[in-house]
PDB file of C-alpha atoms in Angstrom:
ATOM      1  CA  MET O   1     -15.121   3.212  15.688  1.00 50.00           C
ATOM      2  CA  ASP O   2     -11.851   0.790  17.016  1.00 58.00           C
ATOM      3  CA  TRP O   3     -10.172  -0.737  14.652  1.00 59.00           C
ATOM      4  CA  PRO O   4     -11.111  -4.164  14.437  1.00 55.00           C
ATOM      5  CA  ALA O   5      -8.411  -6.676  16.010  1.00 55.00           C
ATOM      6  CA  TYR O   6      -8.671  -9.019  12.680  1.00 60.00           C
ATOM      7  CA  SER O   7     -10.159  -7.784   9.744  1.00 63.00           C
ATOM      8  CA  PRO O   8      -9.240  -9.214   6.270  1.00 65.00           C
ATOM      9  CA  ASP O   9     -12.347  -7.260   4.726  1.00 66.00           C
ATOM     10  CA  LEU O  10     -10.623  -4.475   5.594  1.00 77.00           C
ATOM     11  CA  ASN O  11      -7.179  -5.182   4.146  1.00 81.00           C
ATOM     12  CA  LEU O  12      -6.795  -5.145   0.342  1.00 85.00           C
ATOM     13  CA  ILE O  13      -3.461  -7.184   0.057  1.00 88.00           C
ATOM     14  CA  GLU O  14      -5.770 -10.510   1.488  1.00 87.00           C
ATOM     15  CA  HIS O  15      -7.801 -10.180  -1.933  1.00 88.00           C
ATOM     16  CA  VAL O  16      -4.810 -10.105  -4.075  1.00 92.00           C
ATOM     17  CA  TRP O  17      -3.589 -12.800  -2.263  1.00 92.00           C
ATOM     18  CA  ASP O  18      -6.762 -14.680  -2.986  1.00 91.00           C
ATOM     19  CA  MET O  19      -6.619 -13.852  -6.894  1.00 92.00           C
ATOM     20  CA  LEU O  20      -3.201 -15.213  -6.733  1.00 94.00           C
ATOM     21  CA  GLY O  21      -3.930 -18.442  -4.671  1.00 93.00           C
ATOM     22  CA  ARG O  22      -7.045 -19.152  -7.076  1.00 94.00           C
ATOM     23  CA  ARG O  23      -4.990 -18.395 -10.335  1.00 94.00           C
ATOM     24  CA  ILE O  24      -2.008 -20.822  -9.145  1.00 94.00           C
ATOM     25  CA  ALA O  25      -4.460 -23.586  -7.769  1.00 94.00           C
ATOM     26  CA  ALA O  26      -5.756 -23.719 -11.966  1.00 94.00           C
ATOM     27  CA  HIS O  27      -2.157 -24.196 -13.219  1.00 92.00           C
ATOM     28  CA  GLN O  28      -1.877 -27.440 -14.793  1.00 93.00           C
ATOM     29  CA  PRO O  29       0.240 -29.207 -13.562  1.00 94.00           C
ATOM     30  CA  PRO O  30       0.958 -27.435 -10.375  1.00 91.00           C
ATOM     31  CA  PRO O  31       3.309 -26.003  -9.150  1.00 92.00           C
ATOM     32  CA  THR O  32       5.836 -29.117  -7.674  1.00 93.00           C
ATOM     33  CA  CYS O  33       8.823 -27.082  -5.764  1.00 95.00           C
ATOM     34  CA  LEU O  34       9.466 -23.467  -4.238  1.00 96.00           C
ATOM     35  CA  PRO O  35      11.361 -22.172  -6.829  1.00 96.00           C
ATOM     36  CA  GLU O  36       8.611 -22.631  -9.704  1.00 95.00           C
ATOM     37  CA  LEU O  37       6.064 -21.660  -7.358  1.00 95.00           C
ATOM     38  CA  ARG O  38       7.927 -18.421  -6.905  1.00 95.00           C
ATOM     39  CA  ARG O  39       7.805 -18.177 -10.794  1.00 95.00           C
ATOM     40  CA  GLU O  40       4.306 -18.924 -11.256  1.00 95.00           C
ATOM     41  CA  LEU O  41       3.485 -16.470  -8.451  1.00 95.00           C
ATOM     42  CA  LEU O  42       5.253 -13.461 -10.119  1.00 95.00           C
ATOM     43  CA  ASP O  43       4.540 -14.452 -13.566  1.00 95.00           C
ATOM     44  CA  GLU O  44       0.443 -14.270 -11.884  1.00 95.00           C
ATOM     45  CA  TRP O  45       1.100 -11.224 -10.155  1.00 95.00           C
ATOM     46  CA  GLY O  46       2.229  -9.128 -13.432  1.00 95.00           C
ATOM     47  CA  ASN O  47      -1.192 -10.822 -14.895  1.00 95.00           C
ATOM     48  CA  ILE O  48      -3.558  -9.120 -12.758  1.00 94.00           C
ATOM     49  CA  PRO O  49      -5.200  -7.124 -14.806  1.00 95.00           C
ATOM     50  CA  GLN O  50      -5.465  -3.498 -13.261  1.00 95.00           C
ATOM     51  CA  TYR O  51      -9.031  -3.284 -13.719  1.00 96.00           C
ATOM     52  CA  GLN O  52      -9.117  -5.643 -10.946  1.00 94.00           C
ATOM     53  CA  ILE O  53      -7.076  -3.835  -9.082  1.00 93.00           C
ATOM     54  CA  ASP O  54      -8.969  -0.855  -9.469  1.00 95.00           C
ATOM     55  CA  ASN O  55     -12.414  -2.230  -8.690  1.00 94.00           C
ATOM     56  CA  LEU O  56     -10.932  -3.705  -4.888  1.00 91.00           C
ATOM     57  CA  ILE O  57      -9.940  -0.240  -4.310  1.00 92.00           C
ATOM     58  CA  LEU O  58     -13.309   1.447  -4.719  1.00 94.00           C
ATOM     59  CA  SER O  59     -14.629  -1.479  -3.014  1.00 89.00           C
ATOM     60  CA  MET O  60     -13.491  -0.002   0.159  1.00 88.00           C
ATOM     61  CA  PRO O  61     -16.072   2.127   1.251  1.00 90.00           C
ATOM     62  CA  ARG O  62     -18.584  -0.374   0.468  1.00 87.00           C
ATOM     63  CA  HIS O  63     -15.763  -2.568   3.183  1.00 82.00           C
ATOM     64  CA  CYS O  64     -16.161   0.105   6.056  1.00 82.00           C
ATOM     65  CA  LYS O  65     -19.606   0.645   5.504  1.00 86.00           C
ATOM     66  CA  ALA O  66     -20.574  -3.173   6.030  1.00 82.00           C
ATOM     67  CA  CYS O  67     -17.862  -3.222   8.458  1.00 80.00           C
ATOM     68  CA  ILE O  68     -19.785  -0.270  10.557  1.00 81.00           C
ATOM     69  CA  ALA O  69     -22.743  -1.742   9.810  1.00 84.00           C
ATOM     70  CA  SER O  70     -21.570  -4.817  11.605  1.00 78.00           C
ATOM     71  CA  SER O  71     -19.807  -3.112  14.197  1.00 73.00           C
ATOM     72  CA  GLY O  72     -16.857  -4.620  13.318  1.00 68.00           C
ATOM     73  CA  ARG O  73     -17.625  -8.644  13.250  1.00 70.00           C
ATOM     74  CA  HIS O  74     -18.074 -10.394  10.031  1.00 71.00           C
ATOM     75  CA  THR O  75     -19.231  -9.180   7.226  1.00 72.00           C
ATOM     76  CA  PRO O  76     -19.474 -10.718   3.675  1.00 66.00           C
ATOM     77  CA  TYR O  77     -16.459  -9.922   2.258  1.00 59.00           C
TER      78      TYR O  77
END
């Protein structure tokens, strides 16, 4: 299978970025400047539980099977 040109479902870091975005969006009050955003991102990066990263890694076979089944088109991931 040719590698799909744009397949964020096969790029685990995209899922981590989504986790970070959701965590930062939940902050009250939200960051108001770049240094504050940077600090909060670094804090949240360090607070992602290892089991969530492990689950992402373990989900790769399912992601690949879904991508193959859809012939490289959109998948539900």
